[in-house]
DNA sequence: TATTGACCTCAACTAAGCTTGAGGTTCTAT
DNA sequence: ATAGAACCTCAAGCTTAGTTGAGGTCAATA
């Protein structure tokens, strides 16, 4: 029932083995294959056989996903690499440097949102004119005045949005 | 064609007015209503009529969404408030304090991920044993050894996952 | 009154990222 | 040789957060 495999290091891996060792469901590996994220060779009987390098590849995919990069983007990042050559340290460096920058961006956006939120907790005006939470891009005064700015309903319980936001 | 409305402050708002003033599509307002996030009264002809307080409510919803809170959670947070009473500053304080904490959590998770990533950029081992990116919960050694820890394939181009991760 | 823009409901569609199931085949230990 | 685990494909389903369209009604203005 169980394959005794722990010793021939260069044998290709079945999908089940990759699943077990990567912690990714078989169905997900199939799915990744349809999306072009990984590739497989096939056995005579049409079963998937993976070079061991695929484990590294899915490891990279998982890390990228944790940073919030969508699969399509991961796919295109990986796609420029020569097909199925194992990822080198340099590949990894380039990829991870890009992703780290994107992560940095996300973090700083969230951080400034948090700071605005903190500043607004005791206020609660949510005024389109005055509240940084409502007016994230500081577009005040730059657009022609509609009824919006004139309207006395702009108060505590009547928060409106920016015209072009 | 166009209603001349800029002056009767207490009239209820039509869905189109709310859409325009909140920057949210009419279809989205309908959708929010089906999800229980907002409520409307109906005109004799079954058209939606909103108390002006709805503008504040959707403002709160939008802010919460920016912090990454799912709609279902926003809904249940808003649901405990007496129905259709305008949100007070205290309501806002409680809600925003909760959401700020969750935002803080997300930020610190992302930050530590970024730091790990930064540390791993030049390394690229992605080793299950040694790499913090692969082993986020520090579960090393705590689970019985499978072929996993014994397997010499655990190397540069052969990264595996944790058993229970 | 007639026009017409705004509104109504309900169903179906989108996108991402998968999972589940049906129906059938392969692999490998015994 | 054979049992049964593991594999295959393809289609459909799930979730979140909406959008789009069809077919029909309402309301304000000319």
Short mmCIF file of C-alpha atoms (C1' of nucleotides) in Angstrom, two decimals:
data_model
loop_
_atom_site.label_atom_id
_atom_site.label_comp_id
_atom_site.label_asym_id
_atom_site.label_seq_id
_atom_site.Cartn_x
_atom_site.Cartn_y
_atom_site.Cartn_z
CA UNK A 1 0.00 0.00 0.00
CA UNK A 2 2.60 2.46 1.07
CA UNK A 3 5.52 3.10 -1.15
CA UNK A 4 8.86 2.62 0.52
CA UNK A 5 10.54 5.65 -0.86
CA UNK A 6 12.72 7.37 1.70
CA UNK A 7 15.93 6.57 -0.07
CA UNK A 8 16.16 7.10 -3.84
CA UNK A 9 16.74 10.80 -3.79
CA UNK A 10 16.46 11.57 -7.42
CA UNK A 11 13.26 9.82 -8.27
CA UNK A 12 10.54 12.15 -9.37
CA UNK A 13 7.70 12.76 -6.97
CA UNK A 14 4.07 11.84 -7.35
CA UNK A 15 1.42 14.46 -6.74
CA UNK A 16 0.58 12.85 -3.44
CA UNK A 17 4.16 13.07 -2.31
CA UNK A 18 4.42 16.70 -3.27
CA UNK A 19 1.15 17.37 -1.48
CA UNK A 20 2.33 15.69 1.68
CA UNK A 21 5.72 17.31 1.71
CA UNK A 22 4.56 20.78 0.79
CA UNK A 23 1.41 20.81 2.86
CA UNK A 24 -0.63 21.70 -0.20
CA UNK A 25 -3.69 19.72 -1.21
CA UNK A 26 -3.53 17.59 -4.33
CA UNK A 27 -6.44 19.54 -5.76
CA UNK A 28 -4.48 22.74 -5.24
CA UNK A 29 -1.50 21.35 -7.08
CA UNK A 30 -3.76 20.45 -9.98
CA UNK A 31 -5.18 23.94 -9.81
CA UNK A 32 -1.74 25.55 -9.78
CA UNK A 33 -0.86 23.52 -12.80
CA UNK A 34 -3.86 24.81 -14.73
CA UNK A 35 -2.76 28.31 -13.78
CA UNK A 36 0.73 27.73 -15.05
CA UNK A 37 2.40 28.05 -11.68
CA UNK A 38 3.93 24.61 -11.75
CA UNK A 39 4.46 21.97 -14.37
CA UNK A 40 4.62 18.22 -14.33
CA UNK A 41 5.98 15.45 -16.44
CA UNK A 42 3.71 12.49 -16.97
CA UNK A 43 4.28 8.82 -16.36
CA UNK A 44 3.44 6.30 -19.05
CA UNK A 45 0.03 6.03 -17.45
CA UNK A 46 -0.50 9.83 -17.53
CA UNK A 47 0.12 10.43 -13.88
CA UNK A 48 1.97 13.54 -12.77
CA UNK A 49 5.62 13.25 -11.94
CA UNK A 50 7.40 16.19 -10.45
CA UNK A 51 11.07 17.00 -10.38
CA UNK A 52 12.07 17.67 -6.78
CA UNK A 53 12.60 21.32 -7.66
CA UNK A 54 8.85 21.72 -7.58
CA UNK A 55 8.98 21.67 -3.80
CA UNK A 56 11.07 24.78 -3.82
CA UNK A 57 8.78 26.36 -6.33
CA UNK A 58 5.68 25.79 -4.25
CA UNK A 59 7.55 27.04 -1.20
CA UNK A 60 8.17 30.28 -3.04
CA UNK A 61 4.54 30.41 -4.11
CA UNK A 62 3.36 29.99 -0.55
CA UNK A 63 5.62 32.72 0.76
CA UNK A 64 4.48 35.07 -1.96
CA UNK A 65 0.88 34.32 -1.16
CA UNK A 66 1.45 35.12 2.48
CA UNK A 67 2.62 38.53 1.44
CA UNK A 68 -0.67 39.01 -0.37
CA UNK A 69 0.55 38.73 -3.94
CA UNK A 70 -2.20 37.33 -6.17
CA UNK A 71 -1.52 34.05 -7.95
CA UNK A 72 -1.62 35.65 -11.37
CA UNK A 73 1.21 37.93 -10.39
CA UNK A 74 3.18 35.12 -8.86
CA UNK A 75 2.66 33.22 -12.06
CA UNK A 76 4.04 35.95 -14.24
CA UNK A 77 6.97 36.50 -11.92
CA UNK A 78 7.83 32.82 -12.10
CA UNK A 79 7.09 32.60 -15.80
CA UNK A 80 10.11 34.64 -16.82
CA UNK A 81 12.38 32.04 -15.31
CA UNK A 82 13.64 29.31 -17.62
CA UNK A 83 11.09 26.58 -17.45
CA UNK A 84 11.63 24.01 -14.77
CA UNK A 85 15.21 24.88 -14.07
CA UNK A 86 15.37 24.76 -10.31
CA UNK A 87 15.12 28.19 -8.76
CA UNK A 88 18.47 29.53 -7.76
CA UNK A 89 19.31 31.75 -4.85
CA UNK A 90 19.55 34.64 -7.26
CA UNK A 91 16.08 33.96 -8.62
CA UNK A 92 14.82 33.96 -5.10
CA UNK A 93 16.62 37.18 -4.29
CA UNK A 94 15.09 39.05 -7.16
CA UNK A 95 11.62 37.76 -6.51
CA UNK A 96 11.68 38.25 -2.81
CA UNK A 97 13.13 41.73 -3.12
CA UNK A 98 10.20 42.73 -5.33
CA UNK A 99 7.69 41.16 -3.02
CA UNK A 100 9.28 42.70 0.02
CA UNK A 101 8.86 46.12 -1.54
CA UNK A 102 5.21 45.47 -2.25
CA UNK A 103 4.78 44.24 1.28
CA UNK A 104 6.42 47.41 2.52
CA UNK A 105 3.95 49.43 0.54
CA UNK A 106 1.00 47.58 1.94
CA UNK A 107 2.34 47.97 5.42
CA UNK A 108 2.83 51.68 5.12
CA UNK A 109 -0.62 52.18 3.64
CA UNK A 110 -2.16 50.22 6.46
CA UNK A 111 -0.05 52.05 8.99
CA UNK A 112 -1.15 55.46 7.86
CA UNK A 113 -4.73 54.27 7.83
CA UNK A 114 -4.25 53.05 11.37
CA UNK A 115 -2.82 56.37 12.42
CA UNK A 116 -5.72 58.22 10.87
CA UNK A 117 -8.13 55.86 12.54
CA UNK A 118 -6.44 56.35 15.87
CA UNK A 119 -6.73 60.08 15.45
CA UNK A 120 -10.40 59.83 14.58
CA UNK A 121 -11.53 57.48 17.30
CA UNK A 122 -12.44 60.20 19.73
CA UNK A 123 -13.75 62.50 17.05
CA UNK A 124 -16.17 60.59 14.91
CA UNK A 125 -17.08 63.48 12.70
CA UNK A 126 -16.31 61.53 9.55
CA UNK A 127 -16.77 64.83 7.82
CA UNK A 128 -15.87 64.93 4.20
CA UNK A 129 -14.31 68.31 4.73
CA UNK A 130 -12.29 67.66 7.83
CA UNK A 131 -11.77 63.98 8.37
CA UNK A 132 -8.63 62.37 7.00
CA UNK A 133 -10.41 59.05 7.00
CA UNK A 134 -13.01 60.34 4.60
CA UNK A 135 -10.66 62.39 2.52
CA UNK A 136 -7.64 60.17 2.08
CA UNK A 137 -6.20 62.00 -0.88
CA UNK A 138 -6.48 65.54 0.40
CA UNK A 139 -8.53 66.76 -2.52
CA UNK A 140 -10.18 69.53 -0.55
CA UNK A 141 -11.02 72.65 -2.40
CA UNK A 142 -9.52 71.43 -5.61
CA UNK A 143 -12.84 70.45 -7.12
CA UNK A 144 -15.62 72.90 -7.86
CA UNK A 145 -18.11 73.30 -5.07
CA UNK A 146 -21.32 71.40 -5.54
CA UNK A 147 -24.23 71.37 -3.14
CA UNK A 148 -21.93 69.16 -1.18
CA UNK A 149 -19.85 71.83 0.48
CA UNK A 150 -22.75 74.19 0.90
CA UNK A 151 -25.06 71.66 2.38
CA UNK A 152 -25.67 72.12 6.10
CA UNK A 153 -26.39 68.42 6.39
CA UNK A 154 -22.62 67.99 6.49
CA UNK A 155 -22.44 67.40 10.19
CA UNK A 156 -22.09 64.75 12.86
CA UNK A 157 -24.79 62.45 11.68
CA UNK A 158 -24.66 63.16 8.01
CA UNK A 159 -21.36 62.26 6.50
CA UNK A 160 -20.89 62.51 2.79
CA UNK A 161 -18.29 61.45 0.33
CA UNK A 162 -15.99 63.29 -1.95
CA UNK A 163 -17.31 63.97 -5.43
CA UNK A 164 -14.69 62.08 -7.31
CA UNK A 165 -13.58 59.60 -4.70
CA UNK B 1 -35.61 65.96 -14.68
CA UNK B 2 -33.42 66.94 -11.82
CA UNK B 3 -34.92 67.34 -8.39
CA UNK B 4 -34.26 70.68 -6.79
CA UNK B 5 -33.42 69.40 -3.38
CA UNK B 6 -30.56 71.38 -1.91
CA UNK B 7 -32.63 72.94 0.81
CA UNK B 8 -35.11 70.75 2.69
CA UNK B 9 -32.67 69.24 5.09
CA UNK B 10 -34.86 66.70 6.76
CA UNK B 11 -36.37 65.01 3.75
CA UNK B 12 -35.41 61.41 3.40
CA UNK B 13 -32.98 60.54 0.65
CA UNK B 14 -33.57 58.42 -2.42
CA UNK B 15 -31.17 55.65 -3.23
CA UNK B 16 -29.71 57.73 -6.03
CA UNK B 17 -29.02 60.59 -3.68
CA UNK B 18 -27.34 58.33 -1.18
CA UNK B 19 -25.29 56.82 -3.98
CA UNK B 20 -24.17 60.19 -5.23
CA UNK B 21 -23.36 61.58 -1.84
CA UNK B 22 -21.62 58.51 -0.49
CA UNK B 23 -19.79 57.55 -3.64
CA UNK B 24 -21.29 54.07 -3.50
CA UNK B 25 -23.10 52.55 -6.46
CA UNK B 26 -26.84 52.06 -6.26
CA UNK B 27 -26.35 48.36 -6.82
CA UNK B 28 -24.00 48.25 -3.87
CA UNK B 29 -26.54 49.93 -1.64
CA UNK B 30 -29.09 47.33 -2.66
CA UNK B 31 -26.52 44.69 -1.94
CA UNK B 32 -25.72 46.12 1.49
CA UNK B 33 -29.38 46.09 2.27
CA UNK B 34 -29.68 42.40 1.46
CA UNK B 35 -26.74 41.82 3.77
CA UNK B 36 -28.37 43.73 6.58
CA UNK B 37 -25.80 46.49 6.68
CA UNK B 38 -28.28 49.25 6.02
CA UNK B 39 -32.04 49.57 6.04
CA UNK B 40 -34.53 51.65 4.14
CA UNK B 41 -38.05 52.84 4.51
CA UNK B 42 -40.21 52.58 1.43
CA UNK B 43 -42.27 55.18 -0.36
CA UNK B 44 -45.87 54.47 -1.25
CA UNK B 45 -44.55 53.26 -4.59
CA UNK B 46 -42.05 50.89 -2.93
CA UNK B 47 -38.99 53.01 -3.57
CA UNK B 48 -36.27 53.20 -0.96
CA UNK B 49 -36.18 56.21 1.29
CA UNK B 50 -33.25 56.65 3.62
CA UNK B 51 -32.96 58.69 6.77
CA UNK B 52 -29.93 60.96 6.46
CA UNK B 53 -28.18 58.91 9.14
CA UNK B 54 -27.55 56.28 6.53
CA UNK B 55 -24.80 58.47 5.09
CA UNK B 56 -22.90 58.19 8.33
CA UNK B 57 -23.52 54.49 8.42
CA UNK B 58 -22.11 53.88 4.98
CA UNK B 59 -19.17 56.13 5.84
CA UNK B 60 -18.41 53.84 8.75
CA UNK B 61 -18.80 50.80 6.54
CA UNK B 62 -16.36 52.19 4.02
CA UNK B 63 -13.76 52.97 6.63
CA UNK B 64 -14.10 49.51 8.12
CA UNK B 65 -13.69 47.97 4.70
CA UNK B 66 -10.51 49.88 4.11
CA UNK B 67 -9.09 48.31 7.23
CA UNK B 68 -9.82 44.91 5.71
CA UNK B 69 -12.77 43.92 7.89
CA UNK B 70 -15.12 41.64 5.97
CA UNK B 71 -18.67 42.83 5.45
CA UNK B 72 -20.12 40.07 7.57
CA UNK B 73 -18.12 41.28 10.52
CA UNK B 74 -19.05 44.88 9.90
CA UNK B 75 -22.64 43.78 9.77
CA UNK B 76 -22.54 42.07 13.12
CA UNK B 77 -20.70 44.98 14.67
CA UNK B 78 -23.38 47.36 13.45
CA UNK B 79 -26.19 44.95 14.24
CA UNK B 80 -25.85 45.33 18.00
CA UNK B 81 -26.67 49.01 17.71
CA UNK B 82 -30.31 50.01 18.10
CA UNK B 83 -31.81 49.88 14.68
CA UNK B 84 -31.60 53.04 12.66
CA UNK B 85 -30.77 55.31 15.52
CA UNK B 86 -28.06 57.52 14.08
CA UNK B 87 -24.61 56.39 15.09
CA UNK B 88 -23.25 58.43 17.93
CA UNK B 89 -19.68 59.41 18.61
CA UNK B 90 -19.56 56.73 21.28
CA UNK B 91 -20.74 54.08 18.84
CA UNK B 92 -18.03 55.16 16.52
CA UNK B 93 -15.42 55.10 19.26
CA UNK B 94 -16.18 51.56 20.25
CA UNK B 95 -16.29 50.29 16.69
CA UNK B 96 -13.21 52.09 15.54
CA UNK B 97 -11.23 51.06 18.59
CA UNK B 98 -11.96 47.41 17.83
CA UNK B 99 -11.10 47.83 14.19
CA UNK B 100 -7.94 49.71 15.01
CA UNK B 101 -6.80 46.80 17.13
CA UNK B 102 -7.45 44.36 14.33
CA UNK B 103 -5.61 46.61 11.96
CA UNK B 104 -2.72 46.71 14.40
CA UNK B 105 -2.67 42.93 14.42
CA UNK B 106 -2.61 42.73 10.68
CA UNK B 107 0.14 45.27 10.50
CA UNK B 108 2.32 43.49 12.99
CA UNK B 109 1.82 40.15 11.26
CA UNK B 110 2.76 41.68 7.95
CA UNK B 111 5.69 43.47 9.51
CA UNK B 112 7.19 40.35 10.97
CA UNK B 113 6.66 38.61 7.68
CA UNK B 114 8.47 41.44 5.97
CA UNK B 115 11.33 41.20 8.42
CA UNK B 116 11.63 37.50 7.87
CA UNK B 117 11.51 38.03 4.17
CA UNK B 118 14.19 40.68 4.37
CA UNK B 119 16.36 38.29 6.32
CA UNK B 120 15.84 35.53 3.82
CA UNK B 121 16.39 37.44 0.64
CA UNK B 122 20.08 36.74 0.48
CA UNK B 123 19.71 33.23 1.81
CA UNK B 124 17.05 31.49 -0.17
CA UNK B 125 17.37 28.19 1.60
CA UNK B 126 13.66 28.04 2.38
CA UNK B 127 14.58 25.09 4.48
CA UNK B 128 11.84 23.71 6.64
CA UNK B 129 14.37 23.25 9.41
CA UNK B 130 16.09 26.57 9.33
CA UNK B 131 14.03 29.14 7.50
CA UNK B 132 11.70 31.33 9.53
CA UNK B 133 9.63 31.87 6.40
CA UNK B 134 8.91 28.20 6.12
CA UNK B 135 8.49 27.58 9.80
CA UNK B 136 6.47 30.50 11.03
CA UNK B 137 5.28 28.89 14.22
CA UNK B 138 8.56 27.44 15.41
CA UNK B 139 7.22 23.94 15.65
CA UNK B 140 10.59 22.32 15.09
CA UNK B 141 11.24 19.07 16.84
CA UNK B 142 7.92 19.02 18.57
CA UNK B 143 6.33 16.53 16.21
CA UNK B 144 7.55 13.00 15.76
CA UNK B 145 10.16 12.62 13.08
CA UNK B 146 8.87 11.31 9.79
CA UNK B 147 10.97 10.72 6.73
CA UNK B 148 10.86 14.49 6.57
CA UNK B 149 13.67 15.31 8.97
CA UNK B 150 15.72 12.34 7.94
CA UNK B 151 15.47 12.97 4.29
CA UNK B 152 18.66 14.29 2.73
CA UNK B 153 16.59 15.94 0.04
CA UNK B 154 16.04 18.74 2.52
CA UNK B 155 18.37 21.16 0.87
CA UNK B 156 18.68 24.18 -1.38
CA UNK B 157 16.50 22.97 -4.17
CA UNK B 158 14.21 20.76 -2.24
CA UNK B 159 12.21 22.66 0.27
CA UNK B 160 9.55 20.87 2.23
CA UNK B 161 6.79 21.89 4.54
CA UNK B 162 6.08 21.24 8.16
CA UNK B 163 3.93 18.20 8.88
CA UNK B 164 1.16 20.04 10.60
CA UNK B 165 1.47 23.44 9.05
"C1'" DT C 1 -51.14 63.77 -19.90
"C1'" DA C 2 -47.08 62.00 -21.66
"C1'" DT C 3 -42.45 61.47 -21.38
"C1'" DT C 4 -38.41 59.95 -19.32
"C1'" DG C 5 -35.09 59.35 -15.78
"C1'" DA C 6 -34.96 57.03 -11.64
"C1'" DC C 7 -36.46 53.25 -9.42
"C1'" DC C 8 -38.01 48.21 -8.49
"C1'" DT C 9 -36.98 42.77 -8.30
"C1'" DC C 10 -34.75 38.77 -9.51
"C1'" DA C 11 -31.43 36.08 -11.76
"C1'" DA C 12 -27.18 35.57 -13.64
"C1'" DC C 13 -22.44 36.90 -14.13
"C1'" DT C 14 -17.57 38.35 -12.50
"C1'" DA C 15 -13.03 37.45 -10.14
"C1'" DA C 16 -9.85 34.77 -7.12
"C1'" DG C 17 -8.69 30.67 -5.11
"C1'" DC C 18 -9.85 26.74 -4.30
"C1'" DT C 19 -12.77 22.13 -3.06
"C1'" DT C 20 -15.89 18.38 -4.18
"C1'" DG C 21 -17.81 14.83 -6.85
"C1'" DA C 22 -18.57 11.56 -10.59
"C1'" DG C 23 -16.86 8.27 -13.35
"C1'" DG C 24 -12.93 5.97 -14.80
"C1'" DT C 25 -7.64 4.43 -14.84
"C1'" DT C 26 -2.94 3.28 -12.94
"C1'" DC C 27 0.30 1.48 -9.75
"C1'" DT C 28 2.21 -1.48 -6.55
"C1'" DA C 29 2.24 -4.71 -2.66
"C1'" DT C 30 0.87 -9.15 -1.90
"C1'" DA D 1 -3.16 -11.72 -10.79
"C1'" DT D 2 -5.59 -8.77 -8.04
"C1'" DA D 3 -7.16 -5.55 -4.40
"C1'" DG D 4 -7.27 -1.11 -3.31
"C1'" DA D 5 -4.88 3.19 -2.69
"C1'" DA D 6 -3.70 6.70 -5.50
"C1'" DC D 7 -4.25 8.76 -9.62
"C1'" DC D 8 -6.77 10.96 -13.87
"C1'" DT D 9 -10.29 14.59 -16.17
"C1'" DC D 10 -13.97 17.50 -16.28
"C1'" DA D 11 -17.74 19.91 -14.37
"C1'" DA D 12 -19.84 22.06 -10.78
"C1'" DG D 13 -19.87 24.31 -6.31
"C1'" DC D 14 -18.14 27.57 -2.68
"C1'" DT D 15 -17.03 32.39 -0.73
"C1'" DT D 16 -16.66 37.48 -0.90
"C1'" DA D 17 -18.08 41.59 -2.80
"C1'" DG D 18 -20.16 43.17 -5.84
"C1'" DT D 19 -21.98 44.34 -11.16
"C1'" DT D 20 -25.05 43.68 -15.12
"C1'" DG D 21 -29.24 42.97 -17.45
"C1'" DA D 22 -34.12 42.05 -18.34
"C1'" DG D 23 -38.55 43.32 -17.71
"C1'" DG D 24 -41.46 46.33 -15.47
"C1'" DT D 25 -43.08 50.51 -12.28
"C1'" DC D 26 -42.80 55.35 -10.24
"C1'" DA D 27 -42.50 60.19 -10.18
"C1'" DA D 28 -41.52 64.74 -11.65
"C1'" DT D 29 -41.51 67.81 -15.42
"C1'" DA D 30 -42.76 69.74 -20.01
#
